[in-house]
């Protein structure tokens, strides 16, 4: 979300998404509020600090770690205030293990991704950190049914060996798909029987891999789908995977009518031969990616537009 006021963001998301509020992230506040720094602050027995090149693993918690944890605490306080007595689904999000490994640096300046042992340690630290985070939110908002979202925008680049080295002259080798899947499965498993969504706003989202890793839903930018994605999407839906379809632009611009926003979803459904009645159960309407780059006014309009578009999809699936 845009801006830096935690209470205003919490008021917006709880008021707009009465049936599916979420814990906002406010990266405009600076390092530690950004998605990488925020998740780095959740790690257990691993610490990160800000360097000119980005976030780097350090020896002990410092100012940057304390700031990240302080802002997360502020956000939790605000969400708790506006969800008193709430019962229902509530989404929280963190960066997934592979995007984190591609973004965090080791002490030598190379990405954690360059060291398989460091990747294992990072995934284990993240898993424990998420466990504590989910426990804390469940304590604060006892009526919430938590939905965990793992943000993995770099996942395709990790699988294809497209993550650049520190020098920028080469790329790190592709990570074996089975290892990627197994690591994701371990992290997803921290939520037990609760649903986990994996989000990527990059092209070529690996739907089948994410489904096998245990993701209950996949969140993606609908505009980036290609014909080769369609079969795997159909298989995912038939296997019970929910789709978080990003159909509303994440930055300021004109918004079409709500029915027009989901026209492509209806068309895809017909092309795949899926039952129209499944639409309301299988599809959640979302912005195409985060709203941090939008104006506060547009962000509010975009969230409200998602609600109206979802209602249109449910009321008129065909």
mmCIF file with all atom_site columns, C-alpha atoms in Angstrom, residues 155-284:
data_model
loop_
_atom_site.group_PDB
_atom_site.id
_atom_site.type_symbol
_atom_site.label_atom_id
_atom_site.label_alt_id
_atom_site.label_comp_id
_atom_site.label_asym_id
_atom_site.label_entity_id
_atom_site.label_seq_id
_atom_site.pdbx_PDB_ins_code
_atom_site.Cartn_x
_atom_site.Cartn_y
_atom_site.Cartn_z
_atom_site.occupancy
_atom_site.B_iso_or_equiv
_atom_site.pdbx_formal_charge
_atom_site.auth_seq_id
_atom_site.auth_comp_id
_atom_site.auth_asym_id
_atom_site.auth_atom_id
_atom_site.pdbx_PDB_model_num
ATOM 1   C CA . UNK A 1 155 ? 11.068  -17.637 -8.693  1.00 0.00 ? 155 UNK A CA 1
ATOM 2   C CA . UNK A 1 156 ? 11.080  -17.985 -12.497 1.00 0.00 ? 156 UNK A CA 1
ATOM 3   C CA . UNK A 1 157 ? 14.480  -16.263 -12.714 1.00 0.00 ? 157 UNK A CA 1
ATOM 4   C CA . UNK A 1 158 ? 15.850  -18.674 -10.065 1.00 0.00 ? 158 UNK A CA 1
ATOM 5   C CA . UNK A 1 159 ? 14.569  -21.679 -12.024 1.00 0.00 ? 159 UNK A CA 1
ATOM 6   C CA . UNK A 1 160 ? 16.033  -20.366 -15.289 1.00 0.00 ? 160 UNK A CA 1
ATOM 7   C CA . UNK A 1 161 ? 19.407  -19.216 -13.999 1.00 0.00 ? 161 UNK A CA 1
ATOM 8   C CA . UNK A 1 162 ? 18.662  -15.546 -14.712 1.00 0.00 ? 162 UNK A CA 1
ATOM 9   C CA . UNK A 1 163 ? 19.615  -14.003 -11.352 1.00 0.00 ? 163 UNK A CA 1
ATOM 10  C CA . UNK A 1 164 ? 22.659  -11.784 -11.915 1.00 0.00 ? 164 UNK A CA 1
ATOM 11  C CA . UNK A 1 165 ? 25.830  -12.045 -9.872  1.00 0.00 ? 165 UNK A CA 1
ATOM 12  C CA . UNK A 1 166 ? 27.224  -9.123  -7.871  1.00 0.00 ? 166 UNK A CA 1
ATOM 13  C CA . UNK A 1 167 ? 29.404  -8.059  -10.812 1.00 0.00 ? 167 UNK A CA 1
ATOM 14  C CA . UNK A 1 168 ? 26.475  -8.146  -13.203 1.00 0.00 ? 168 UNK A CA 1
ATOM 15  C CA . UNK A 1 169 ? 28.601  -9.922  -15.817 1.00 0.00 ? 169 UNK A CA 1
ATOM 16  C CA . UNK A 1 170 ? 27.269  -13.405 -15.167 1.00 0.00 ? 170 UNK A CA 1
ATOM 17  C CA . UNK A 1 171 ? 24.266  -15.151 -13.683 1.00 0.00 ? 171 UNK A CA 1
ATOM 18  C CA . UNK A 1 172 ? 23.908  -17.705 -10.929 1.00 0.00 ? 172 UNK A CA 1
ATOM 19  C CA . UNK A 1 173 ? 23.233  -21.197 -12.165 1.00 0.00 ? 173 UNK A CA 1
ATOM 20  C CA . UNK A 1 174 ? 19.658  -22.434 -12.279 1.00 0.00 ? 174 UNK A CA 1
ATOM 21  C CA . UNK A 1 175 ? 18.478  -24.199 -9.129  1.00 0.00 ? 175 UNK A CA 1
ATOM 22  C CA . UNK A 1 176 ? 17.184  -27.740 -9.581  1.00 0.00 ? 176 UNK A CA 1
ATOM 23  C CA . UNK A 1 177 ? 13.377  -27.737 -9.814  1.00 0.00 ? 177 UNK A CA 1
ATOM 24  C CA . UNK A 1 178 ? 13.036  -30.571 -7.309  1.00 0.00 ? 178 UNK A CA 1
ATOM 25  C CA . UNK A 1 179 ? 15.066  -28.630 -4.748  1.00 0.00 ? 179 UNK A CA 1
ATOM 26  C CA . UNK A 1 180 ? 12.992  -25.491 -5.378  1.00 0.00 ? 180 UNK A CA 1
ATOM 27  C CA . UNK A 1 181 ? 9.798   -27.479 -4.929  1.00 0.00 ? 181 UNK A CA 1
ATOM 28  C CA . UNK A 1 182 ? 10.988  -29.287 -1.784  1.00 0.00 ? 182 UNK A CA 1
ATOM 29  C CA . UNK A 1 183 ? 12.115  -26.036 -0.134  1.00 0.00 ? 183 UNK A CA 1
ATOM 30  C CA . UNK A 1 184 ? 8.820   -24.339 -0.915  1.00 0.00 ? 184 UNK A CA 1
ATOM 31  C CA . UNK A 1 185 ? 6.947   -27.356 0.435   1.00 0.00 ? 185 UNK A CA 1
ATOM 32  C CA . UNK A 1 186 ? 8.861   -27.084 3.720   1.00 0.00 ? 186 UNK A CA 1
ATOM 33  C CA . UNK A 1 187 ? 8.085   -23.373 4.075   1.00 0.00 ? 187 UNK A CA 1
ATOM 34  C CA . UNK A 1 188 ? 4.434   -23.810 3.057   1.00 0.00 ? 188 UNK A CA 1
ATOM 35  C CA . UNK A 1 189 ? 4.198   -26.559 5.677   1.00 0.00 ? 189 UNK A CA 1
ATOM 36  C CA . UNK A 1 190 ? 4.763   -24.058 8.492   1.00 0.00 ? 190 UNK A CA 1
ATOM 37  C CA . UNK A 1 191 ? 1.113   -23.033 8.121   1.00 0.00 ? 191 UNK A CA 1
ATOM 38  C CA . UNK A 1 192 ? -0.099  -26.577 8.792   1.00 0.00 ? 192 UNK A CA 1
ATOM 39  C CA . UNK A 1 193 ? -3.660  -26.999 7.582   1.00 0.00 ? 193 UNK A CA 1
ATOM 40  C CA . UNK A 1 194 ? -4.043  -23.298 6.826   1.00 0.00 ? 194 UNK A CA 1
ATOM 41  C CA . UNK A 1 195 ? -4.040  -22.124 3.194   1.00 0.00 ? 195 UNK A CA 1
ATOM 42  C CA . UNK A 1 196 ? -0.901  -20.675 1.620   1.00 0.00 ? 196 UNK A CA 1
ATOM 43  C CA . UNK A 1 197 ? -0.920  -18.492 -1.496  1.00 0.00 ? 197 UNK A CA 1
ATOM 44  C CA . UNK A 1 198 ? 2.213   -18.068 -3.623  1.00 0.00 ? 198 UNK A CA 1
ATOM 45  C CA . UNK A 1 199 ? 2.332   -14.761 -5.491  1.00 0.00 ? 199 UNK A CA 1
ATOM 46  C CA . UNK A 1 200 ? 4.391   -13.822 -8.534  1.00 0.00 ? 200 UNK A CA 1
ATOM 47  C CA . UNK A 1 201 ? 3.746   -10.876 -10.835 1.00 0.00 ? 201 UNK A CA 1
ATOM 48  C CA . UNK A 1 202 ? 6.475   -12.090 -13.244 1.00 0.00 ? 202 UNK A CA 1
ATOM 49  C CA . UNK A 1 203 ? 5.802   -13.932 -16.518 1.00 0.00 ? 203 UNK A CA 1
ATOM 50  C CA . UNK A 1 204 ? 5.758   -17.741 -16.726 1.00 0.00 ? 204 UNK A CA 1
ATOM 51  C CA . UNK A 1 205 ? 4.567   -18.541 -13.218 1.00 0.00 ? 205 UNK A CA 1
ATOM 52  C CA . UNK A 1 206 ? 5.279   -22.269 -12.571 1.00 0.00 ? 206 UNK A CA 1
ATOM 53  C CA . UNK A 1 207 ? 1.702   -23.206 -11.658 1.00 0.00 ? 207 UNK A CA 1
ATOM 54  C CA . UNK A 1 208 ? 2.277   -26.980 -11.633 1.00 0.00 ? 208 UNK A CA 1
ATOM 55  C CA . UNK A 1 209 ? 5.369   -26.752 -9.409  1.00 0.00 ? 209 UNK A CA 1
ATOM 56  C CA . UNK A 1 210 ? 3.577   -24.499 -6.922  1.00 0.00 ? 210 UNK A CA 1
ATOM 57  C CA . UNK A 1 211 ? 0.589   -26.826 -6.795  1.00 0.00 ? 211 UNK A CA 1
ATOM 58  C CA . UNK A 1 212 ? 2.858   -29.804 -6.065  1.00 0.00 ? 212 UNK A CA 1
ATOM 59  C CA . UNK A 1 213 ? 4.629   -27.769 -3.362  1.00 0.00 ? 213 UNK A CA 1
ATOM 60  C CA . UNK A 1 214 ? 1.344   -27.446 -1.505  1.00 0.00 ? 214 UNK A CA 1
ATOM 61  C CA . UNK A 1 215 ? 0.145   -23.973 -2.482  1.00 0.00 ? 215 UNK A CA 1
ATOM 62  C CA . UNK A 1 216 ? -3.613  -23.739 -1.996  1.00 0.00 ? 216 UNK A CA 1
ATOM 63  C CA . UNK A 1 217 ? -3.699  -20.760 -4.361  1.00 0.00 ? 217 UNK A CA 1
ATOM 64  C CA . UNK A 1 218 ? -1.504  -19.003 -6.912  1.00 0.00 ? 218 UNK A CA 1
ATOM 65  C CA . UNK A 1 219 ? -1.577  -15.212 -7.267  1.00 0.00 ? 219 UNK A CA 1
ATOM 66  C CA . UNK A 1 220 ? -0.472  -13.749 -10.624 1.00 0.00 ? 220 UNK A CA 1
ATOM 67  C CA . UNK A 1 221 ? -0.768  -10.893 -13.101 1.00 0.00 ? 221 UNK A CA 1
ATOM 68  C CA . UNK A 1 222 ? -3.551  -12.047 -15.430 1.00 0.00 ? 222 UNK A CA 1
ATOM 69  C CA . UNK A 1 223 ? -2.271  -9.840  -18.275 1.00 0.00 ? 223 UNK A CA 1
ATOM 70  C CA . UNK A 1 224 ? 0.989   -11.844 -18.448 1.00 0.00 ? 224 UNK A CA 1
ATOM 71  C CA . UNK A 1 225 ? -0.678  -15.207 -19.136 1.00 0.00 ? 225 UNK A CA 1
ATOM 72  C CA . UNK A 1 226 ? 0.100   -16.911 -22.446 1.00 0.00 ? 226 UNK A CA 1
ATOM 73  C CA . UNK A 1 227 ? -1.548  -19.816 -24.219 1.00 0.00 ? 227 UNK A CA 1
ATOM 74  C CA . UNK A 1 228 ? 1.056   -22.230 -22.853 1.00 0.00 ? 228 UNK A CA 1
ATOM 75  C CA . UNK A 1 229 ? -0.115  -21.406 -19.318 1.00 0.00 ? 229 UNK A CA 1
ATOM 76  C CA . UNK A 1 230 ? -3.698  -22.417 -19.987 1.00 0.00 ? 230 UNK A CA 1
ATOM 77  C CA . UNK A 1 231 ? -3.432  -26.192 -19.674 1.00 0.00 ? 231 UNK A CA 1
ATOM 78  C CA . UNK A 1 232 ? -1.583  -25.994 -16.360 1.00 0.00 ? 232 UNK A CA 1
ATOM 79  C CA . UNK A 1 233 ? -4.132  -23.471 -15.063 1.00 0.00 ? 233 UNK A CA 1
ATOM 80  C CA . UNK A 1 234 ? -6.978  -25.789 -16.018 1.00 0.00 ? 234 UNK A CA 1
ATOM 81  C CA . UNK A 1 235 ? -5.265  -28.710 -14.285 1.00 0.00 ? 235 UNK A CA 1
ATOM 82  C CA . UNK A 1 236 ? -4.647  -26.589 -11.191 1.00 0.00 ? 236 UNK A CA 1
ATOM 83  C CA . UNK A 1 237 ? -8.282  -25.496 -10.952 1.00 0.00 ? 237 UNK A CA 1
ATOM 84  C CA . UNK A 1 238 ? -9.537  -29.049 -11.407 1.00 0.00 ? 238 UNK A CA 1
ATOM 85  C CA . UNK A 1 239 ? -7.158  -30.151 -8.633  1.00 0.00 ? 239 UNK A CA 1
ATOM 86  C CA . UNK A 1 240 ? -8.679  -27.569 -6.282  1.00 0.00 ? 240 UNK A CA 1
ATOM 87  C CA . UNK A 1 241 ? -6.076  -24.793 -6.541  1.00 0.00 ? 241 UNK A CA 1
ATOM 88  C CA . UNK A 1 242 ? -7.567  -21.320 -6.179  1.00 0.00 ? 242 UNK A CA 1
ATOM 89  C CA . UNK A 1 243 ? -6.506  -18.516 -8.540  1.00 0.00 ? 243 UNK A CA 1
ATOM 90  C CA . UNK A 1 244 ? -5.821  -14.988 -7.306  1.00 0.00 ? 244 UNK A CA 1
ATOM 91  C CA . UNK A 1 245 ? -6.260  -13.257 -10.660 1.00 0.00 ? 245 UNK A CA 1
ATOM 92  C CA . UNK A 1 246 ? -4.568  -9.852  -10.859 1.00 0.00 ? 246 UNK A CA 1
ATOM 93  C CA . UNK A 1 247 ? -6.861  -7.985  -13.241 1.00 0.00 ? 247 UNK A CA 1
ATOM 94  C CA . UNK A 1 248 ? -6.923  -4.474  -11.738 1.00 0.00 ? 248 UNK A CA 1
ATOM 95  C CA . UNK A 1 249 ? -3.904  -2.256  -12.595 1.00 0.00 ? 249 UNK A CA 1
ATOM 96  C CA . UNK A 1 250 ? -1.622  -1.575  -9.641  1.00 0.00 ? 250 UNK A CA 1
ATOM 97  C CA . UNK A 1 251 ? -0.732  1.999   -10.638 1.00 0.00 ? 251 UNK A CA 1
ATOM 98  C CA . UNK A 1 252 ? -2.861  5.062   -11.327 1.00 0.00 ? 252 UNK A CA 1
ATOM 99  C CA . UNK A 1 253 ? -4.950  4.993   -14.467 1.00 0.00 ? 253 UNK A CA 1
ATOM 100 C CA . UNK A 1 254 ? -8.527  4.732   -15.656 1.00 0.00 ? 254 UNK A CA 1
ATOM 101 C CA . UNK A 1 255 ? -10.499 1.777   -14.326 1.00 0.00 ? 255 UNK A CA 1
ATOM 102 C CA . UNK A 1 256 ? -12.929 -0.025  -16.619 1.00 0.00 ? 256 UNK A CA 1
ATOM 103 C CA . UNK A 1 257 ? -16.345 -1.074  -15.438 1.00 0.00 ? 257 UNK A CA 1
ATOM 104 C CA . UNK A 1 258 ? -16.137 -3.985  -12.946 1.00 0.00 ? 258 UNK A CA 1
ATOM 105 C CA . UNK A 1 259 ? -17.646 -6.500  -15.381 1.00 0.00 ? 259 UNK A CA 1
ATOM 106 C CA . UNK A 1 260 ? -15.098 -5.488  -18.018 1.00 0.00 ? 260 UNK A CA 1
ATOM 107 C CA . UNK A 1 261 ? -12.204 -6.094  -15.615 1.00 0.00 ? 261 UNK A CA 1
ATOM 108 C CA . UNK A 1 262 ? -13.097 -9.785  -15.313 1.00 0.00 ? 262 UNK A CA 1
ATOM 109 C CA . UNK A 1 263 ? -14.151 -10.369 -18.916 1.00 0.00 ? 263 UNK A CA 1
ATOM 110 C CA . UNK A 1 264 ? -10.826 -12.051 -19.661 1.00 0.00 ? 264 UNK A CA 1
ATOM 111 C CA . UNK A 1 265 ? -11.327 -14.438 -16.741 1.00 0.00 ? 265 UNK A CA 1
ATOM 112 C CA . UNK A 1 266 ? -14.741 -15.461 -18.078 1.00 0.00 ? 266 UNK A CA 1
ATOM 113 C CA . UNK A 1 267 ? -13.271 -15.941 -21.571 1.00 0.00 ? 267 UNK A CA 1
ATOM 114 C CA . UNK A 1 268 ? -10.450 -18.126 -20.242 1.00 0.00 ? 268 UNK A CA 1
ATOM 115 C CA . UNK A 1 269 ? -12.958 -20.186 -18.274 1.00 0.00 ? 269 UNK A CA 1
ATOM 116 C CA . UNK A 1 270 ? -15.008 -20.888 -21.401 1.00 0.00 ? 270 UNK A CA 1
ATOM 117 C CA . UNK A 1 271 ? -11.893 -21.725 -23.424 1.00 0.00 ? 271 UNK A CA 1
ATOM 118 C CA . UNK A 1 272 ? -10.790 -24.239 -20.797 1.00 0.00 ? 272 UNK A CA 1
ATOM 119 C CA . UNK A 1 273 ? -14.244 -25.800 -20.664 1.00 0.00 ? 273 UNK A CA 1
ATOM 120 C CA . UNK A 1 274 ? -14.518 -25.253 -16.910 1.00 0.00 ? 274 UNK A CA 1
ATOM 121 C CA . UNK A 1 275 ? -17.864 -25.054 -15.154 1.00 0.00 ? 275 UNK A CA 1
ATOM 122 C CA . UNK A 1 276 ? -19.039 -21.401 -14.823 1.00 0.00 ? 276 UNK A CA 1
ATOM 123 C CA . UNK A 1 277 ? -20.354 -22.215 -11.368 1.00 0.00 ? 277 UNK A CA 1
ATOM 124 C CA . UNK A 1 278 ? -16.768 -22.821 -10.221 1.00 0.00 ? 278 UNK A CA 1
ATOM 125 C CA . UNK A 1 279 ? -15.739 -19.221 -10.868 1.00 0.00 ? 279 UNK A CA 1
ATOM 126 C CA . UNK A 1 280 ? -16.850 -17.756 -7.555  1.00 0.00 ? 280 UNK A CA 1
ATOM 127 C CA . UNK A 1 281 ? -15.211 -20.604 -5.639  1.00 0.00 ? 281 UNK A CA 1
ATOM 128 C CA . UNK A 1 282 ? -11.991 -20.778 -7.656  1.00 0.00 ? 282 UNK A CA 1
ATOM 129 C CA . UNK A 1 283 ? -11.141 -17.131 -8.412  1.00 0.00 ? 283 UNK A CA 1
ATOM 130 C CA . UNK A 1 284 ? -10.256 -14.210 -6.144  1.00 0.00 ? 284 UNK A CA 1
#
